[in-house]
PDB file of C-alpha atoms and ligand atoms in Angstrom:
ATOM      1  CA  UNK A 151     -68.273 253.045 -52.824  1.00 82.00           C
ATOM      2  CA  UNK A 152     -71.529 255.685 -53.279  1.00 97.00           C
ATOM      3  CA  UNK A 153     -74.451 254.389 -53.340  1.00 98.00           C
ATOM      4  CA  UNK A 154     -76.795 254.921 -55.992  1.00 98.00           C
ATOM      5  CA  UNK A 155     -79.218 257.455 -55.606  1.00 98.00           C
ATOM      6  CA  UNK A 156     -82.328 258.169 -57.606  1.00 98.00           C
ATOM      7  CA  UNK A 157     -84.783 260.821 -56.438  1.00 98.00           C
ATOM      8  CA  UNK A 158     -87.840 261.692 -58.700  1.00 98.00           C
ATOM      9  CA  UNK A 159     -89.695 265.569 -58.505  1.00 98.00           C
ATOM     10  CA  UNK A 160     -92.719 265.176 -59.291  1.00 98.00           C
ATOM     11  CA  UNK A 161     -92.743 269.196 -59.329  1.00 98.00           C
ATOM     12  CA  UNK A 162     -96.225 270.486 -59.358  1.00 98.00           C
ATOM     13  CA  UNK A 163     -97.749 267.300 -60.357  1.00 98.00           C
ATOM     14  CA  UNK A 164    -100.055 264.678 -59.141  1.00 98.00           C
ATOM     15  CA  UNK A 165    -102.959 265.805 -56.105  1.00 98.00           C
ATOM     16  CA  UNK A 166    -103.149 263.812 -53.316  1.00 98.00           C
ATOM     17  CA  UNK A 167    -105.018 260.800 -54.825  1.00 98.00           C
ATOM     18  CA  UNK A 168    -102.651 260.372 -57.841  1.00 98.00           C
ATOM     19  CA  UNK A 169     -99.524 260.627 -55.258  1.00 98.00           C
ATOM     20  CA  UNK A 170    -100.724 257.753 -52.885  1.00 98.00           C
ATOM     21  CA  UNK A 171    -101.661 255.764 -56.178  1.00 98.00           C
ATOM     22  CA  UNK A 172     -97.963 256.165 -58.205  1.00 98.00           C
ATOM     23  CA  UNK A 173     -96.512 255.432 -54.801  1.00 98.00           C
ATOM     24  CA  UNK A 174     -98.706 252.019 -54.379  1.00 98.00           C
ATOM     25  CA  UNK A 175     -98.046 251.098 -57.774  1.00 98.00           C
ATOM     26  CA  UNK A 176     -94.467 252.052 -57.684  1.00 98.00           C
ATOM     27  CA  UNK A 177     -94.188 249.644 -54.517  1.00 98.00           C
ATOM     28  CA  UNK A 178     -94.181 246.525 -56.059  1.00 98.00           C
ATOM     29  CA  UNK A 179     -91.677 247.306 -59.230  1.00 98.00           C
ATOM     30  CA  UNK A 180     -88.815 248.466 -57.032  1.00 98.00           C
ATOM     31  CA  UNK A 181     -89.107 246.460 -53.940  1.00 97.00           C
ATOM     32  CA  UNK A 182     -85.724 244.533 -55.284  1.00 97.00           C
ATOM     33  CA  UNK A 183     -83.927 247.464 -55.939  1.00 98.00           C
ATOM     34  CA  UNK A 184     -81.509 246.638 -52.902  1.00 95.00           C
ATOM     35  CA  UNK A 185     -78.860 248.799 -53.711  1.00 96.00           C
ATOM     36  CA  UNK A 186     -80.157 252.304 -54.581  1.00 98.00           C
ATOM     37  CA  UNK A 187     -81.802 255.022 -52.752  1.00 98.00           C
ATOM     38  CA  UNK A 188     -85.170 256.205 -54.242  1.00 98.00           C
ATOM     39  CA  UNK A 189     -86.897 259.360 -52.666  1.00 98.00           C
ATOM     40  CA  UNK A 190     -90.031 260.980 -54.560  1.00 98.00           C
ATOM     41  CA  UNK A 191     -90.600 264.138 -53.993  1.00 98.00           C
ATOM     42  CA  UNK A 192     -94.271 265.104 -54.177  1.00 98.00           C
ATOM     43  CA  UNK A 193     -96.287 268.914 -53.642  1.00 98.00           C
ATOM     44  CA  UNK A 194     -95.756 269.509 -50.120  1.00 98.00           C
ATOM     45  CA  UNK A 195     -99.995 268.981 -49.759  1.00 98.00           C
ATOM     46  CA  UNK A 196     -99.136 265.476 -50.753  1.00 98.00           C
ATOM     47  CA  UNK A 197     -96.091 264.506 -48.343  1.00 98.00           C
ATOM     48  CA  UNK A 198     -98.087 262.970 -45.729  1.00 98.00           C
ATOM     49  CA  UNK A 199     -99.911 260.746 -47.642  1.00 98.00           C
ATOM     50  CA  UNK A 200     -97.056 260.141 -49.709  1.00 98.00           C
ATOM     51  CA  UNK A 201     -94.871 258.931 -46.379  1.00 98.00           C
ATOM     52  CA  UNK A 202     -98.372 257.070 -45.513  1.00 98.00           C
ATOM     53  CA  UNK A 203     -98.563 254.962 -48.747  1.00 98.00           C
ATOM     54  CA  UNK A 204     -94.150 254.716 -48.829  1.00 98.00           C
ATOM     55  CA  UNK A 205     -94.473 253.124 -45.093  1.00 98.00           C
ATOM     56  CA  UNK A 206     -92.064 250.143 -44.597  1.00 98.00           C
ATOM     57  CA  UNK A 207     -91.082 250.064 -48.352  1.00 98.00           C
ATOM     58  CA  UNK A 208     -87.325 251.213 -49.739  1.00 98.00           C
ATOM     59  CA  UNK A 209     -89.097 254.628 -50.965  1.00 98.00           C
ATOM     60  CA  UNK A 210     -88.584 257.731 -48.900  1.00 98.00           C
ATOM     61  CA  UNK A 211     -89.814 261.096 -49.623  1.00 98.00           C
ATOM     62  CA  UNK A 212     -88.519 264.461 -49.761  1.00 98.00           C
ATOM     63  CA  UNK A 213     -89.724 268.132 -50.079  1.00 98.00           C
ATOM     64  CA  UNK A 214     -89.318 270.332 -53.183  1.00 98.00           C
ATOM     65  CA  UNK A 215     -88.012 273.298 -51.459  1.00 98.00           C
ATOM     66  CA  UNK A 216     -88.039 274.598 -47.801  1.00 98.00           C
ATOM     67  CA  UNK A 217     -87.999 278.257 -46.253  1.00 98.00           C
ATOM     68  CA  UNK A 218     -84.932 279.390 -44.298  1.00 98.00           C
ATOM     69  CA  UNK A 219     -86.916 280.718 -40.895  1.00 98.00           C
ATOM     70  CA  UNK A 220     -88.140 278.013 -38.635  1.00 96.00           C
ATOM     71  CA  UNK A 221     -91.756 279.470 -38.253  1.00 97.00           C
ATOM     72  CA  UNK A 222     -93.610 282.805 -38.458  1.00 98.00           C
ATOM     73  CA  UNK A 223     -95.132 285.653 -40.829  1.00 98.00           C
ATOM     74  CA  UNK A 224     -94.102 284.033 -43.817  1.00 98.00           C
ATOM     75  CA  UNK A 225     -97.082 283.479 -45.388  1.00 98.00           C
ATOM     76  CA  UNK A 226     -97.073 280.377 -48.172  1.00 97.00           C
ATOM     77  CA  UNK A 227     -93.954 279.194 -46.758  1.00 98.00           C
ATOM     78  CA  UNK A 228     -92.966 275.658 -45.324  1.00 98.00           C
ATOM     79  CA  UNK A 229     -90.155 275.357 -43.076  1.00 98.00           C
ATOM     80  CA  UNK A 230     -87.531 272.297 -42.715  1.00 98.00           C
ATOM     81  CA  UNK A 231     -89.290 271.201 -39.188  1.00 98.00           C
ATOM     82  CA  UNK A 232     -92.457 271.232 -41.103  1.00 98.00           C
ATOM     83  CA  UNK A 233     -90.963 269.196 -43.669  1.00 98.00           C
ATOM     84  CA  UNK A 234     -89.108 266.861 -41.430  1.00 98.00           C
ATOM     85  CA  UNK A 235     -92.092 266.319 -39.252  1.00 98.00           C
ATOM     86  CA  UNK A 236     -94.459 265.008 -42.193  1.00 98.00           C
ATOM     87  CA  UNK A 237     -91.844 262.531 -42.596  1.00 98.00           C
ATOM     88  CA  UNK A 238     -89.494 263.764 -45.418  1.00 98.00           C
ATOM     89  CA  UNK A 239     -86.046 262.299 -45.456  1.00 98.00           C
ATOM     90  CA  UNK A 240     -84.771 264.876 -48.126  1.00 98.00           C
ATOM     91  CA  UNK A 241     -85.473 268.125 -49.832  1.00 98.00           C
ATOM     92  CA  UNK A 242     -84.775 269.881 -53.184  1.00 98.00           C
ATOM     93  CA  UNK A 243     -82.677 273.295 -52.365  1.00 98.00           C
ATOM     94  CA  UNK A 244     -82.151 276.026 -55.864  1.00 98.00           C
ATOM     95  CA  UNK A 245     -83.581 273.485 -58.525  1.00 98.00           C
ATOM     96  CA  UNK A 246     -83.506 275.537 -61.842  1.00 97.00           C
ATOM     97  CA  UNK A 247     -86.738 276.530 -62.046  1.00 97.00           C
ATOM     98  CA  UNK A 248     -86.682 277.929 -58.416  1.00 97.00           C
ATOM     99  CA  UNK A 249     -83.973 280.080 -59.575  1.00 96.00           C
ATOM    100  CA  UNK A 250     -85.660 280.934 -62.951  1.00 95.00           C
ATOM    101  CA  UNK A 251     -88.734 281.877 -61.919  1.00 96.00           C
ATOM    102  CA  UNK A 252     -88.760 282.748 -57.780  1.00 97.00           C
ATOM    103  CA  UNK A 253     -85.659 284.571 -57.764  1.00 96.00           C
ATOM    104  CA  UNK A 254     -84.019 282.071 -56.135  1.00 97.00           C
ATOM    105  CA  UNK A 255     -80.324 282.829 -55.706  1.00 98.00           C
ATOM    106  CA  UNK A 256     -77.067 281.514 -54.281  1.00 98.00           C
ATOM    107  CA  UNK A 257     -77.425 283.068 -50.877  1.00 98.00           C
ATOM    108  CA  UNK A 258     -80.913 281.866 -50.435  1.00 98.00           C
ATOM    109  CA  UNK A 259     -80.267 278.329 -51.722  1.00 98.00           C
ATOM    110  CA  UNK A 260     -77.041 278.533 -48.794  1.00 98.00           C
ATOM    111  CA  UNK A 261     -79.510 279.826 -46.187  1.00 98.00           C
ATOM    112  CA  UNK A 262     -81.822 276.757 -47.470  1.00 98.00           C
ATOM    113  CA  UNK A 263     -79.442 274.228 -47.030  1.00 98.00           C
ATOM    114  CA  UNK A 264     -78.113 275.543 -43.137  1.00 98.00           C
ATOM    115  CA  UNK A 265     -82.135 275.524 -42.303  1.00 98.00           C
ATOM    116  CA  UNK A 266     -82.655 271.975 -44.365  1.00 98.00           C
ATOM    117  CA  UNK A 267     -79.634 270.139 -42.000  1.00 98.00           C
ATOM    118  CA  UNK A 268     -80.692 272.458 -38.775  1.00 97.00           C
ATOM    119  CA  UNK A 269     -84.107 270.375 -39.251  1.00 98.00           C
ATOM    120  CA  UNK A 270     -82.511 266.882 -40.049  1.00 98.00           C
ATOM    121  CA  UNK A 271     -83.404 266.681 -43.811  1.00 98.00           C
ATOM    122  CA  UNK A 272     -80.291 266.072 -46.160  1.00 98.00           C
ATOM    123  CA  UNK A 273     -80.544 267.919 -48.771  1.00 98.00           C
ATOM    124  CA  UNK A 274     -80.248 267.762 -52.362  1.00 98.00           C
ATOM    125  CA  UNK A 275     -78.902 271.074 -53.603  1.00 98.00           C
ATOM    126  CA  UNK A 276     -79.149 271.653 -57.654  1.00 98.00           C
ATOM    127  CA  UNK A 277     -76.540 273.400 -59.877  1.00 98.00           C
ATOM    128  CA  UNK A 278     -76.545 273.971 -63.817  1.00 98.00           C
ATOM    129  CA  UNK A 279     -75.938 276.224 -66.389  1.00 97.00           C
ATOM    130  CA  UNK A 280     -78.717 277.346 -69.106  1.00 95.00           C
ATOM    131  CA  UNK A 281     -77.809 276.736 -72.702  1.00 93.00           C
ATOM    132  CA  UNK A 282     -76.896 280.475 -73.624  1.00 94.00           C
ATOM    133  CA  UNK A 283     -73.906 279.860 -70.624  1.00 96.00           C
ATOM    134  CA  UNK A 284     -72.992 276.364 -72.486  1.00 95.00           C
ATOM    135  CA  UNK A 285     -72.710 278.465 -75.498  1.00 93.00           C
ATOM    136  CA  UNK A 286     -70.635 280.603 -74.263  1.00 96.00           C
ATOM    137  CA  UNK A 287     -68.373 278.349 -72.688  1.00 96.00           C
ATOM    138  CA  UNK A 288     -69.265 279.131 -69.088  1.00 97.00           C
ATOM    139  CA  UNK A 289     -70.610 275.732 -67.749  1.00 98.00           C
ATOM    140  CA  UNK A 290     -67.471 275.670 -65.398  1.00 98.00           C
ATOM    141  CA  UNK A 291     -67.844 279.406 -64.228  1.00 98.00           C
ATOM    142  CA  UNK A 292     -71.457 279.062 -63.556  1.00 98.00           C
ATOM    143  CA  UNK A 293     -71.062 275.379 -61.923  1.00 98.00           C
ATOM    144  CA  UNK A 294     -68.385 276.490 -59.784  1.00 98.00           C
ATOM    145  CA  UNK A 295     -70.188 279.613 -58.690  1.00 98.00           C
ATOM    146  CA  UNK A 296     -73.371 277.565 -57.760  1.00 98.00           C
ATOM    147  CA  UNK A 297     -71.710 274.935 -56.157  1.00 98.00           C
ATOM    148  CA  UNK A 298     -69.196 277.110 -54.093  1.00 98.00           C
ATOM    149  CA  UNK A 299     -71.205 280.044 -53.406  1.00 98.00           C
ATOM    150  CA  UNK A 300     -74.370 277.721 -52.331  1.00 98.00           C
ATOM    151  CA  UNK A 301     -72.055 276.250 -49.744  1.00 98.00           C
ATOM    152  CA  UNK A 302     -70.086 278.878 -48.730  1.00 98.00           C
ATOM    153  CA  UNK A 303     -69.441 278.395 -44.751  1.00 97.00           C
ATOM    154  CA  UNK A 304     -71.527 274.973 -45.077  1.00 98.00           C
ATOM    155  CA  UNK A 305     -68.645 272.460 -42.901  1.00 96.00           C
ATOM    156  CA  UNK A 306     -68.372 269.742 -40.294  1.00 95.00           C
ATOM    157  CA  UNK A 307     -68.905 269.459 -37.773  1.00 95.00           C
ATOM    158  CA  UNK A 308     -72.038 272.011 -37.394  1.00 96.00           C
ATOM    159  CA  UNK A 309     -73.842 270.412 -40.528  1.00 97.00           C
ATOM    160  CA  UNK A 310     -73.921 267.145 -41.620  1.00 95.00           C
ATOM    161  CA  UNK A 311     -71.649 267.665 -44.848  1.00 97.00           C
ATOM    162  CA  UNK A 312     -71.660 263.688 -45.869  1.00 97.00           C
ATOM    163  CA  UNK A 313     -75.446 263.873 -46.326  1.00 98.00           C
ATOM    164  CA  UNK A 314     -75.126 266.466 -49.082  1.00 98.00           C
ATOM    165  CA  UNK A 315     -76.232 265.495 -52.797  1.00 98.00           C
ATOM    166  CA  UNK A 316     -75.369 267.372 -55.215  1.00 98.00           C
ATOM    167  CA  UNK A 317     -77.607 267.332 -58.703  1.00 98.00           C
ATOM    168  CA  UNK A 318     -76.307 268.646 -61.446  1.00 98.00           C
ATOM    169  CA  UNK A 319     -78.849 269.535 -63.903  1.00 97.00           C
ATOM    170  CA  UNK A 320     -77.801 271.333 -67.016  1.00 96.00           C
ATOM    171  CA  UNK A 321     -80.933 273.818 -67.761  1.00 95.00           C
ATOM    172  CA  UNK A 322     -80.966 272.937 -71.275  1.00 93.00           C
ATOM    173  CA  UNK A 323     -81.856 269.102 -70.618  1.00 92.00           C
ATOM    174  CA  UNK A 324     -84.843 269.678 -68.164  1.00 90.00           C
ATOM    175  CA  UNK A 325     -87.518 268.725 -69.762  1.00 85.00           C
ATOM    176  CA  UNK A 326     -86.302 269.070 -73.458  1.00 87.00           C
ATOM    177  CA  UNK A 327     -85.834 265.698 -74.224  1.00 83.00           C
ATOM    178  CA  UNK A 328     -81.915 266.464 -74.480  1.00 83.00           C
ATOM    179  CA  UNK A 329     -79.971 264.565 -72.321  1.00 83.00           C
ATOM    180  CA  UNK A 330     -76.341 266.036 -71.491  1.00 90.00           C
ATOM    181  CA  UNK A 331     -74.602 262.694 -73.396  1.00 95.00           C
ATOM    182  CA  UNK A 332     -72.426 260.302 -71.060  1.00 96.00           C
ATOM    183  CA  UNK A 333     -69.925 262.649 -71.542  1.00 96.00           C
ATOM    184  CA  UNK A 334     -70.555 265.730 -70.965  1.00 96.00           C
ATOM    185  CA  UNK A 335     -72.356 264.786 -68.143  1.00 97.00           C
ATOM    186  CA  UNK A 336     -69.016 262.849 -66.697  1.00 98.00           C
ATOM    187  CA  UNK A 337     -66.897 265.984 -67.167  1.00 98.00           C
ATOM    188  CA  UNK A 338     -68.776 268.323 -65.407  1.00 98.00           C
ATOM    189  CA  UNK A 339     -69.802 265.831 -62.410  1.00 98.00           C
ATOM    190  CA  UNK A 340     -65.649 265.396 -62.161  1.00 98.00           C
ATOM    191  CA  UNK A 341     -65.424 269.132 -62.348  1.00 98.00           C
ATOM    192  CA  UNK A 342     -67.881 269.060 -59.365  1.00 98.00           C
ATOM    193  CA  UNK A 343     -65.842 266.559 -57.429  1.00 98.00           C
ATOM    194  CA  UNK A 344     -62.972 268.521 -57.966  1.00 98.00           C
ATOM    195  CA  UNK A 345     -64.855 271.533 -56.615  1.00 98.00           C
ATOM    196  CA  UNK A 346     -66.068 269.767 -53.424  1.00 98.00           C
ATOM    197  CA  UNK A 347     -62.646 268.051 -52.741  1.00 98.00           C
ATOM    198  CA  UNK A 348     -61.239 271.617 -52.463  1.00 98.00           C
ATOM    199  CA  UNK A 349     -63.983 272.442 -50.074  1.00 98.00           C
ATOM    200  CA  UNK A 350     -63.824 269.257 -48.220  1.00 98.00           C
ATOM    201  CA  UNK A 351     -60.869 267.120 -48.952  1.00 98.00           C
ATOM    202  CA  UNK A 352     -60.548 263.907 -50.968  1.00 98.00           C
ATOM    203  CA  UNK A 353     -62.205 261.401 -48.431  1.00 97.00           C
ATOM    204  CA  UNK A 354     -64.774 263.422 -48.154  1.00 97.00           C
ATOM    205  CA  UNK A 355     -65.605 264.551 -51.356  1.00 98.00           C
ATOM    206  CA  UNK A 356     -65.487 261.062 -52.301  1.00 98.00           C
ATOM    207  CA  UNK A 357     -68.706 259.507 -50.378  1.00 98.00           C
ATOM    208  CA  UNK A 358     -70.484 262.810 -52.113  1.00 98.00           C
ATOM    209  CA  UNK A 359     -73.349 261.758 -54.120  1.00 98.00           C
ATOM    210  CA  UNK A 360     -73.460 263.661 -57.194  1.00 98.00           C
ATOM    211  CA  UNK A 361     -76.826 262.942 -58.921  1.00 98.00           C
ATOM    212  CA  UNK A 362     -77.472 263.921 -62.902  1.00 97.00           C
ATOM    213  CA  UNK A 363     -80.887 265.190 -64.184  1.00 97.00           C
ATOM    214  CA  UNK A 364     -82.083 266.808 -67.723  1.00 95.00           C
ATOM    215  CA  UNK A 365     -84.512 264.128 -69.275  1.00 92.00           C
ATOM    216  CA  UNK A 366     -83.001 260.748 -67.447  1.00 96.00           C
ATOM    217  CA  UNK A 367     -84.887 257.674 -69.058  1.00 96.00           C
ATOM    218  CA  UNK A 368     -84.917 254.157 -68.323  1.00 97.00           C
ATOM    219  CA  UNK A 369     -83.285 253.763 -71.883  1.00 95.00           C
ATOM    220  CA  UNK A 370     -80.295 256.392 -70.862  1.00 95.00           C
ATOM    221  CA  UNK A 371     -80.089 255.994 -67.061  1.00 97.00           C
ATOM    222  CA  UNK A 372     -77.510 252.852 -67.372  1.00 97.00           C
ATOM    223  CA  UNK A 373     -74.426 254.608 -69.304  1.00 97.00           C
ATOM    224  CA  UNK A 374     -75.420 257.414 -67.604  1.00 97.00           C
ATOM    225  CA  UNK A 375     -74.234 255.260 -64.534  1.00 98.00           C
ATOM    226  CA  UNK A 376     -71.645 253.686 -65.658  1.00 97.00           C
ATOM    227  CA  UNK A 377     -69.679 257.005 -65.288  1.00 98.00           C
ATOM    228  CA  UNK A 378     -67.368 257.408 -62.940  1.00 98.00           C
ATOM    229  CA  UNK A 379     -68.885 260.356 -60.951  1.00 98.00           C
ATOM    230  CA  UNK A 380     -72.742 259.449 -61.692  1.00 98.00           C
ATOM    231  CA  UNK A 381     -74.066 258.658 -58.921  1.00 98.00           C
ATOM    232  CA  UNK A 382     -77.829 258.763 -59.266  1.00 98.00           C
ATOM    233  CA  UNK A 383     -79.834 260.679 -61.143  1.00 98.00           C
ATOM    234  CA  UNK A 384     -82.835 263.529 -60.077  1.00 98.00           C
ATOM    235  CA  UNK A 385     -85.814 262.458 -62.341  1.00 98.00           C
ATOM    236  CA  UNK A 386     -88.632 265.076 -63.130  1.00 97.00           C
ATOM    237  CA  UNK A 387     -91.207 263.741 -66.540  1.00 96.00           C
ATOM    238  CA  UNK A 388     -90.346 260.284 -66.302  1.00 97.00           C
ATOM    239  CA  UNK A 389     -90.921 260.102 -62.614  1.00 98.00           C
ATOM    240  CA  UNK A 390     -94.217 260.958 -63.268  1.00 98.00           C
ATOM    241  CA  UNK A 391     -95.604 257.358 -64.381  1.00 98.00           C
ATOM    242  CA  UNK A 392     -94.959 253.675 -61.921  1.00 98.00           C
ATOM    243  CA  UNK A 393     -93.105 252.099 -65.012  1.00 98.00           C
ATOM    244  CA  UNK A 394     -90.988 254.743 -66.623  1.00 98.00           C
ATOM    245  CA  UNK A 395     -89.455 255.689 -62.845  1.00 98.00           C
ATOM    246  CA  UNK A 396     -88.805 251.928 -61.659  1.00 98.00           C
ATOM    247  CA  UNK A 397     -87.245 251.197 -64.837  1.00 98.00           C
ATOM    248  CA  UNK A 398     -84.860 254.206 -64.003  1.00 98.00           C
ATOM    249  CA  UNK A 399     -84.547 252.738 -60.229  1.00 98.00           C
ATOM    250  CA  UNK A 400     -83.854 249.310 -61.481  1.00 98.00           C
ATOM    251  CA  UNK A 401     -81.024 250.466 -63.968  1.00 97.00           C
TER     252      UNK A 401
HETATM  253  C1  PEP B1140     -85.833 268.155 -63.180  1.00 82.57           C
HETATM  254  O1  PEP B1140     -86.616 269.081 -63.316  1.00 82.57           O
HETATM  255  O2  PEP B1140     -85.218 268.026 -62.113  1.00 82.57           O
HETATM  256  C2  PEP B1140     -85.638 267.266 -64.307  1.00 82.57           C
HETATM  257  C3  PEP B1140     -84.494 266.652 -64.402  1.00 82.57           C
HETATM  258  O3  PEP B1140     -86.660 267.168 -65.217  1.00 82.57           O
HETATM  259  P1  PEP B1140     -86.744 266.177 -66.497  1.00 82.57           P
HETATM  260  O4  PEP B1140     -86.281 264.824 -66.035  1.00 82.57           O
HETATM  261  O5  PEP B1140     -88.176 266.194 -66.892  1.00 82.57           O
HETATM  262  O6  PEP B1140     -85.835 266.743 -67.518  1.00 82.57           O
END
């Protein structure tokens, strides 16, 4: 049985102030949510004060993206250890809009997640395809060539392969307001565990968490979940706001 995961990216949103004051008033409307994971995932100014205000509660916090080298002349860069040390559990690896507009790629989202479990962060590595590839009936090549190229040469027992999540996050329902329906999310999170049990075998493959994301709501979150291979969802707008992020959580 996976357990439910439900991570919110708060992107570049919310300064320091805002994060410690979503966080404190995010405290109190998810403290019964027993059986899910919830990680937010503020700027990476905001992580310590973020893991300050999260202390003792079920809320953990993760990174939005990580560089591959552990330290040196890489200026603007923040490495896993950096990450890790401010207290993040997790960090976001190739979301869509790393890959649209920093060039991110397959190779450095691989490099990304080698440096994320060489610093002891799990990491929560986003695939997709835009709507012009959905058009033209590639969702499967493109899904298969982000998940399998993204962890090429990624196996046990030199990296922690059970801690991977997988988000699946069809460009075309960030931030639109169009939600993949329960459907065509279900058939492309079972292509995904198909994928993975080829890389890693059945039992494996099977305590993967595969996490959906493109405009998750509290009102679409629960049949969203009640797939078979839904396992959480990755939450950008609505986990912006206390109420519209623990109504998600408490699906
Ligand atoms: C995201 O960017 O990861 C995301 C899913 O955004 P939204 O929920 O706003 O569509």
């Amino acid at each position: 049985m996976r357990r439910p995961f439900i991570a919110g990216n708060w992107k570049m949103n919310l300064n320091i102030t805002e994060a410690k004051a979503l966080i404190s008033g995010l405290i109190p409307l998810v403290k019964g949510a027993t059986n899910v994971d919830i990680a937010v995932c503020p700027v990476a100014l905001a992580v310590p004060a973020a893991v300050e205000a999260a202390k003792g509660t079920n809320i953990k916090v993760g990174g939005q993206d990580l560089y591959w080298e552990k330290s040196g002349a890489f200026t603007g860069q923040i490495s896993g250890d950096m990450l890790k040390s401010a207290g993040c559990e997790y960090v976001i690896i190739g979301h869509s809009e790393r890959r649209q507009f920093f060039g991110e790629t397959n190779e450095t989202v691989n490099k990304k997640i080698k440096a994320a479990f060489l610093a002891g962060l799990k990491p929560i590595v986003c695939v997709g395809e835009s709507l012009a590839e959905r058009e033209g009936g590639k969702t499967f090549d493109v899904v298969k060539d982000h998940v399998v190229n993204s962890l090429a040469n990624i196996k046990l027992p030199e990296f922690n392969v059970e801690d991977i999540v997988i988000a699946y996050e069809p460009v075309w329902a960030i931030g639109t307001g169009k939600t993949a329906t329960k459907e065509q999310a279900q058939e492309v999170h079972a292509y995904i565990r198909k994928l993975l049990t080829e890389l890693y075998g059945k039992d494996l493959a099977d305590k993967l968490r595969i996490q959906y994301g493109g405009s998750v709501k509290a009102d679409n979150i629960k049949e969203l979940m009640a797939q078979p291979d839904i396992d959480g969802a990755l939450v950008g707008g609505a986990s912006l706001k206390a109420d519209s992020f623990a109504g998600i959580v408490n699906f």
